[in-house]
Amino acid sequence: MDTGDTAWVLVSAALVLFMTPGLALFYGGMVRAKSVLNMMMMSFGALALISVLWVLYGYSMAFGDDLGGGLLGDPLEFAGLSSLLGTSGLDGGFQPESLVFTVPSMAFVAFQGMFAILTVALISGAIADRARFGPWMVFAGVWATLVYFPVAHWVFAFDGAESETGGWIANDLLAIDFAGGTAVHINAGAAGLALALVLGKRRGFGRDPMRPHNLPLVMIGAGILWFGWFGFNAGSALAANGQAAEVFVTTLVATGAATLGWLLVEKLRDGHATSLGAASGVVAGLVAITPACSSVTPVGAILVGLVAGVVCALAVGLKYRLGYDDSLDVVGVHLVGGIWGTLAVGLFASASTTAGVDGLLYGGGVDQLWRQALGAGVVLVYSFVLTLVIGFAIARTMRFRVAEEDEVTGIDSVVHAETGYDLDSLGGGRSAPALGTQAHAIPQDPAGNDRARGITVTTEGSRA
């Protein structure tokens, strides 16, 4: 055991955990004021549930000894994690029972558990404003069990790291996915698309303006995500070494380039560079560099990020052309960005990096490119199909979507009996109905204009 490596992995795990509240702020600011709490609760619900499932059997399914074909780890090998607990040495010092490279297995458990939590939480952005909380929690548990845990085994379980045999993408296909372009972003993006199709469009989608209700929250959330992502990517080195430093730099510069690319598209297309565009560009760059951060040079990372910012800025408009309601652009940012970042390894990888592989543009031919494409494609199809099955099953048995009148009233007040902003109490006097219930008492036009009082109430979220 190396104490420096262990300290870095534990700090990185905490950074990745911080990303889930950051995501809650990022998503929460983008939705309507009357559904901000529900949006944030889906992230916090995933944090609570998946952390428990990860200890009980999720870690074992992901990193247990392969049951055959590189498809699934033994769910009983590390069930409950008791076999990974440390012991006290003769001198009274702690002795880890097992190691993953130079860190205790329990540190690795904590680090990888944060990935599982975040991946599930990412999906929620595709179904904002219209999902009941109870069925969402059921979906989160079932999806993690049937989709994320197996895919994490495919991508992250290397032979000999925790168990003798691991997953097929990591060990047989030899696709490079340093920190989760396939297992996290393509996986969550494909699931978000499937679940958006299952739940259907929001009332007024494509007709009513649906603007973010709180852009400062969005930018704070994006800043937290950028901060935490250094743990996400650089922490995946599992050591305080040169590779972690290399990945830190490529993550930083790719994200900056993606932000510039997104803002450039906005300025040329719409005439304005927006704060929402800046925040979205940050996330797009982080997504794209995740699989490639150990295999591209700093200049290559700039190219990966710049293309990601441009492509994702254009991709978020696909939902209006194709007619699916991906509320907060999980498909446009995470699926598209994840695919680009995974394929970019096959294009921009350089043997001068710690990954030690040349891509197409560095003289390596198409060998690495086809491996990247196959890995991305299989994860996309597997996640999309399984999510459709799980989503339809829950929709038929538990009524996944809120009733239309509840969507109009406000999902926060109906499902959680709360509102995000108690605006009436600011002026004193007699209390008024909750914000979400005012739609019944005061006539409003589709833009949320409160005609009775002559003021504008911003009740819509997401991108117009």
XYZ file of C-alpha atoms in Angstrom:
464
model
C 0.000 0.000 0.000
C 1.213 3.478 -0.889
C -0.133 6.152 1.436
C 0.215 8.942 -1.129
C -1.733 7.015 -3.752
C -4.365 6.091 -1.180
C -4.776 9.707 -0.090
C -5.206 10.850 -3.693
C -7.822 8.189 -4.472
C -9.814 9.039 -1.336
C -9.710 12.760 -2.136
C -10.731 11.993 -5.722
C -13.655 9.921 -4.467
C -14.833 12.908 -2.432
C -14.467 15.160 -5.485
C -16.579 12.802 -7.583
C -19.207 12.633 -4.843
C -19.380 16.444 -4.909
C -20.252 16.209 -8.609
C -23.695 14.761 -7.850
C -24.866 17.806 -5.813
C -23.236 19.907 -8.550
C -25.321 18.062 -11.124
C -28.425 18.677 -8.999
C -27.729 22.426 -9.098
C -26.921 22.336 -12.813
C -30.117 20.459 -13.679
C -32.198 22.265 -11.051
C -31.461 25.687 -12.477
C -32.438 24.584 -15.988
C -35.977 23.435 -15.184
C -39.136 25.349 -14.293
C -39.337 26.909 -10.857
C -42.225 24.597 -9.982
C -40.123 21.438 -10.534
C -36.680 22.415 -9.246
C -36.955 20.344 -6.060
C -38.082 17.221 -7.900
C -35.166 17.604 -10.301
C -32.675 17.893 -7.464
C -34.321 15.083 -5.517
C -33.743 12.657 -8.375
C -29.993 13.254 -8.040
C -30.034 12.963 -4.260
C -32.264 9.892 -4.471
C -29.749 8.227 -6.768
C -26.948 9.147 -4.363
C -28.753 7.479 -1.466
C -29.970 4.345 -3.257
C -26.982 3.457 -5.429
C -24.520 3.846 -2.551
C -26.403 1.102 -0.688
C -26.764 -1.207 -3.700
C -23.079 -0.724 -4.534
C -22.039 -2.119 -1.150
C -24.555 -4.969 -1.145
C -23.793 -6.414 -4.580
C -23.005 -3.730 -7.170
C -19.261 -3.637 -6.610
C -19.121 -7.404 -6.801
C -21.076 -7.464 -10.081
C -18.711 -4.867 -11.534
C -15.361 -6.080 -10.182
C -15.925 -9.645 -9.068
C -14.304 -12.533 -10.932
C -15.842 -12.848 -14.386
C -18.562 -15.482 -14.743
C -17.787 -16.065 -18.429
C -17.303 -14.116 -21.625
C -16.251 -10.928 -19.859
C -19.910 -10.007 -19.317
C -20.540 -10.029 -15.565
C -18.644 -10.251 -12.310
C -19.593 -12.739 -9.618
C -22.272 -10.915 -7.562
C -21.421 -12.965 -4.466
C -17.629 -12.658 -4.429
C -17.525 -9.303 -2.638
C -21.177 -9.073 -1.530
C -21.395 -6.830 1.510
C -17.650 -6.071 1.236
C -16.804 -7.977 4.431
C -14.031 -9.854 2.649
C -12.302 -6.559 1.845
C -12.082 -5.204 5.384
C -8.608 -4.576 6.823
C -7.039 -6.066 9.921
C -4.866 -4.688 12.692
C -1.220 -5.604 12.377
C 1.014 -6.839 15.202
C 2.266 -3.302 15.735
C -1.277 -1.953 15.964
C -1.172 -0.468 12.466
C -3.852 -1.023 9.851
C -3.211 -3.708 7.263
C -5.503 -3.780 4.209
C -6.919 -7.185 3.469
C -6.504 -6.665 -0.276
C -5.117 -4.086 -2.665
C -6.006 -2.724 -6.085
C -2.581 -1.818 -7.376
C -1.176 0.273 -4.502
C -4.414 1.346 -2.761
C -6.678 -0.617 -0.396
C -9.614 -2.242 -2.133
C -11.994 -0.258 0.060
C -10.584 3.001 -1.320
C -11.208 1.673 -4.823
C -14.732 0.654 -3.764
C -15.451 4.198 -2.613
C -14.021 5.765 -5.771
C -15.887 3.549 -8.217
C -19.113 3.804 -6.225
C -19.224 7.529 -6.955
C -19.160 6.760 -10.691
C -22.194 4.498 -10.323
C -24.112 7.186 -8.443
C -23.358 9.930 -10.946
C -24.197 7.814 -13.988
C -27.693 7.086 -12.698
C -28.243 10.722 -11.718
C -27.264 11.909 -15.217
C -30.255 10.101 -16.763
C -32.760 12.172 -14.797
C -32.139 15.264 -16.909
C -33.833 13.628 -19.894
C -37.158 13.269 -18.075
C -37.345 16.533 -16.136
C -40.747 18.010 -15.225
C -42.791 14.838 -15.699
C -41.524 11.824 -13.709
C -42.951 10.598 -10.401
C -40.301 10.221 -7.726
C -41.252 6.718 -6.508
C -41.088 5.069 -9.940
C -37.853 6.960 -10.641
C -36.269 5.371 -7.569
C -37.427 1.932 -8.694
C -36.016 2.599 -12.150
C -32.708 3.780 -10.671
C -32.233 0.565 -8.719
C -33.234 -1.762 -11.526
C -31.232 0.118 -14.170
C -28.100 0.173 -12.046
C -28.417 -3.574 -11.479
C -29.152 -4.643 -15.049
C -27.252 -1.995 -17.008
C -24.614 -0.010 -15.136
C -23.048 -2.741 -13.008
C -22.534 -5.108 -15.980
C -21.245 -2.337 -18.276
C -18.836 -1.155 -15.565
C -17.510 -4.727 -15.505
C -16.993 -4.667 -19.278
C -15.085 -1.382 -19.229
C -13.359 -0.969 -15.866
C -12.586 -4.508 -14.627
C -9.042 -5.275 -15.764
C -7.583 -8.756 -15.362
C -5.641 -9.068 -12.144
C -6.607 -5.703 -10.689
C -9.202 -6.953 -8.170
C -10.062 -10.406 -9.515
C -8.319 -12.797 -11.879
C -10.513 -12.097 -14.912
C -12.385 -8.961 -15.889
C -14.541 -7.482 -18.652
C -14.389 -7.955 -22.412
C -14.003 -4.310 -23.481
C -11.067 -3.728 -21.129
C -9.223 -6.991 -21.702
C -10.292 -8.480 -25.048
C -11.386 -5.577 -27.231
C -8.668 -3.323 -25.743
C -10.708 -0.166 -26.309
C -9.374 2.781 -24.316
C -11.870 4.418 -21.969
C -9.814 5.969 -19.222
C -12.592 7.334 -17.020
C -15.961 6.390 -18.496
C -16.879 7.733 -21.926
C -18.715 4.482 -22.623
C -19.633 3.224 -19.154
C -20.815 6.609 -17.891
C -21.725 9.039 -20.673
C -22.782 6.880 -23.632
C -24.510 4.588 -21.153
C -26.439 7.410 -19.470
C -27.110 9.241 -22.759
C -28.619 6.188 -24.453
C -30.702 5.487 -21.350
C -31.883 9.096 -21.276
C -33.052 8.875 -24.879
C -34.932 5.633 -24.230
C -36.588 6.953 -21.086
C -37.605 10.192 -22.815
C -39.372 8.084 -25.432
C -41.091 6.016 -22.752
C -42.443 9.016 -20.835
C -43.275 11.103 -23.879
C -43.112 14.855 -24.366
C -43.788 17.503 -21.779
C -47.018 19.417 -22.127
C -46.295 22.290 -24.505
C -42.985 20.904 -25.798
C -42.015 22.645 -29.026
C -44.763 25.230 -28.558
C -44.333 26.989 -25.222
C -41.099 28.727 -24.205
C -39.168 26.568 -21.743
C -36.432 28.730 -20.316
C -34.128 28.039 -17.340
C -35.602 29.526 -14.191
C -32.260 30.201 -12.440
C -29.108 30.598 -14.523
C -26.841 31.364 -11.547
C -27.667 27.888 -10.215
C -26.759 26.426 -13.594
C -23.364 28.145 -13.619
C -22.607 27.211 -10.015
C -23.450 23.619 -10.843
C -21.227 23.658 -13.924
C -18.360 25.086 -11.860
C -18.740 22.322 -9.269
C -18.791 19.715 -12.022
C -15.581 21.112 -13.530
C -13.940 21.105 -10.106
C -15.067 17.586 -9.255
C -14.138 16.242 -12.678
C -10.440 16.487 -11.835
C -11.129 13.736 -9.317
C -13.212 11.890 -11.885
C -10.451 11.853 -14.530
C -7.142 12.361 -12.737
C -8.300 10.137 -9.888
C -8.745 7.296 -12.368
C -4.953 7.011 -12.516
C -5.380 5.426 -9.044
C -2.040 6.931 -8.059
C -0.464 10.281 -7.298
C 1.850 10.103 -10.282
C 2.734 11.590 -13.645
C -0.307 10.117 -15.361
C -2.638 11.875 -12.907
C -0.863 15.159 -13.655
C -1.054 14.564 -17.404
C -4.776 13.805 -17.215
C -5.363 16.867 -15.022
C -3.929 19.124 -17.740
C -5.768 17.514 -20.676
C -9.045 17.708 -18.716
C -8.480 21.402 -17.999
C -7.602 22.467 -21.530
C -10.212 20.361 -23.340
C -12.952 21.850 -21.175
C -11.791 25.381 -21.875
C -11.663 24.715 -25.622
C -15.149 23.182 -25.602
C -16.563 26.218 -23.819
C -15.052 28.494 -26.448
C -16.385 26.280 -29.235
C -19.938 26.319 -27.853
C -19.894 30.088 -27.369
C -18.584 30.601 -30.897
C -21.469 28.575 -32.327
C -23.951 30.611 -30.312
C -22.451 33.913 -31.396
C -22.428 32.998 -35.083
C -25.846 31.348 -35.043
C -27.824 33.488 -32.601
C -25.795 36.664 -32.217
C -25.258 36.173 -28.475
C -22.873 34.161 -26.303
C -24.932 33.045 -23.303
C -24.207 31.899 -19.765
C -26.230 28.735 -20.420
C -24.032 28.083 -23.434
C -20.874 28.568 -21.369
C -22.094 26.139 -18.701
C -23.157 23.627 -21.330
C -19.831 23.924 -23.125
C -18.029 23.139 -19.885
C -19.971 19.900 -19.489
C -19.569 18.960 -23.153
C -15.804 19.319 -22.910
C -15.624 17.328 -19.701
C -17.684 14.545 -21.249
C -15.605 14.343 -24.419
C -12.189 14.308 -22.749
C -13.185 11.665 -20.181
C -12.330 8.610 -22.320
C -9.384 10.283 -24.069
C -7.625 12.142 -21.249
C -4.754 9.646 -20.915
C -4.195 9.079 -24.624
C -4.076 12.547 -26.218
C -1.484 15.291 -25.923
C -2.465 18.699 -24.506
C -2.788 20.041 -28.067
C -4.822 16.994 -29.013
C -7.040 17.678 -26.004
C -7.692 21.195 -27.305
C -8.903 19.714 -30.593
C -11.058 17.120 -28.831
C -12.666 19.814 -26.685
C -13.149 22.335 -29.481
C -14.929 19.823 -31.695
C -17.035 18.665 -28.749
C -18.207 22.202 -28.039
C -19.226 22.781 -31.655
C -20.828 19.373 -32.229
C -22.759 19.297 -28.952
C -23.992 22.879 -29.434
C -25.487 21.767 -32.735
C -26.710 18.406 -31.429
C -28.970 19.835 -28.712
C -31.334 21.026 -31.443
C -31.916 17.507 -32.757
C -34.726 16.918 -30.279
C -36.876 19.532 -32.023
C -36.199 18.081 -35.462
C -36.646 14.442 -34.458
C -39.462 15.008 -31.963
C -38.108 13.473 -28.744
C -38.248 15.503 -25.534
C -34.832 15.231 -23.913
C -35.560 17.959 -21.395
C -32.039 18.984 -20.350
C -30.061 17.676 -23.337
C -28.629 14.481 -21.893
C -28.582 13.082 -25.427
C -27.070 16.153 -27.070
C -24.308 16.554 -24.484
C -23.607 13.181 -22.883
C -24.465 10.728 -25.652
C -23.067 12.798 -28.514
C -20.127 14.069 -26.462
C -19.371 10.586 -25.161
C -19.405 9.089 -28.653
C -17.133 11.821 -29.994
C -14.673 11.499 -27.122
C -14.530 7.721 -27.464
C -13.928 7.884 -31.216
C -11.419 10.714 -30.763
C -9.090 8.251 -29.052
C -8.862 6.347 -32.322
C -8.062 9.586 -34.143
C -5.871 11.666 -31.827
C -4.201 9.118 -29.522
C -0.443 9.528 -29.340
C 2.113 6.966 -28.216
C 3.938 9.787 -26.431
C 1.212 9.749 -23.750
C 0.880 7.289 -20.894
C -1.655 5.246 -22.880
C 1.103 4.486 -25.375
C -1.128 4.064 -28.446
C -1.113 5.885 -31.790
C -4.409 6.823 -33.407
C -5.220 7.266 -37.086
C -3.807 10.802 -37.330
C -0.575 9.745 -35.616
C 0.180 6.865 -37.962
C -1.571 4.112 -36.061
C -4.081 3.267 -38.793
C -7.655 2.293 -37.989
C -6.808 -0.433 -35.481
C -7.646 1.595 -32.385
C -10.497 3.438 -34.113
C -12.527 0.293 -34.856
C -12.026 -0.899 -31.295
C -13.349 2.396 -29.971
C -16.319 2.344 -32.356
C -17.291 -1.220 -31.461
C -17.134 -0.571 -27.737
C -19.213 2.597 -28.042
C -21.780 0.936 -30.287
C -22.329 -2.109 -28.100
C -22.761 -0.041 -24.935
C -25.176 2.312 -26.731
C -27.392 -0.486 -28.024
C -27.326 -2.486 -24.789
C -28.236 0.512 -22.652
C -30.940 1.782 -25.025
C -32.708 -1.560 -25.407
C -32.565 -2.532 -21.720
C -33.744 0.926 -20.655
C -36.725 0.721 -22.993
C -37.701 -2.609 -21.455
C -37.243 -1.398 -17.880
C -38.988 1.921 -18.551
C -42.033 0.400 -20.236
C -42.358 -2.217 -17.477
C -42.395 0.459 -14.773
C -44.707 2.713 -16.790
C -47.221 -0.107 -17.176
C -47.122 -1.208 -13.537
C -46.469 1.967 -11.529
C -47.491 4.932 -13.711
C -44.076 6.501 -14.259
C -45.345 9.867 -15.501
C -47.304 12.398 -13.457
C -50.858 13.223 -14.504
C -51.224 16.142 -16.919
C -52.995 18.336 -14.388
C -50.200 17.679 -11.872
C -47.598 18.652 -14.459
C -49.417 21.951 -14.965
C -49.837 22.555 -11.244
C -46.215 21.792 -10.464
C -44.520 18.518 -9.656
C -42.856 19.910 -6.536
C -46.081 20.763 -4.769
C -47.941 17.638 -5.940
C -45.266 14.977 -5.408
C -43.175 16.471 -2.605
C -45.637 18.928 -0.971
C -42.985 21.644 -1.177
C -41.993 24.561 -3.351
C -38.514 25.750 -4.144
C -39.253 29.433 -3.551
C -41.666 30.754 -0.923
C -42.085 34.086 -2.684
C -45.294 35.109 -0.914
C -43.674 35.123 2.522
C -41.242 37.843 1.415
C -43.983 40.449 1.355
C -45.574 39.484 4.667
C -49.301 39.395 5.288
C -51.680 36.514 4.730
C -50.201 33.381 3.193
C -51.125 32.485 -0.372
C -51.336 29.150 -2.172
C -48.059 27.434 -3.091
C -46.401 28.625 -6.272
C -47.244 25.468 -8.145
C -50.985 25.791 -7.350
C -51.380 29.331 -8.683
C -51.973 28.021 -12.191
C -55.518 27.141 -11.151
C -56.278 30.416 -9.400
C -54.642 33.002 -11.672
C -54.932 32.951 -15.464
C -51.581 32.643 -17.194
C -50.525 32.617 -20.813
C -48.093 29.931 -22.086
C -45.051 32.127 -21.384
C -45.980 32.328 -17.711
C -47.188 35.957 -17.736
C -49.293 36.634 -14.664
C -51.954 38.845 -16.221
C -53.883 39.340 -12.993
C -50.964 41.044 -11.243
C -49.169 42.524 -14.230
C -45.873 40.769 -13.484
C -43.882 38.050 -15.212
C -43.461 34.725 -13.451
C -40.688 32.583 -14.954
C -42.045 29.065 -14.707
C -40.451 27.363 -17.678
C -37.127 25.550 -17.861
C -34.631 24.039 -20.315
C -33.488 25.501 -23.598
C -36.028 27.420 -25.684
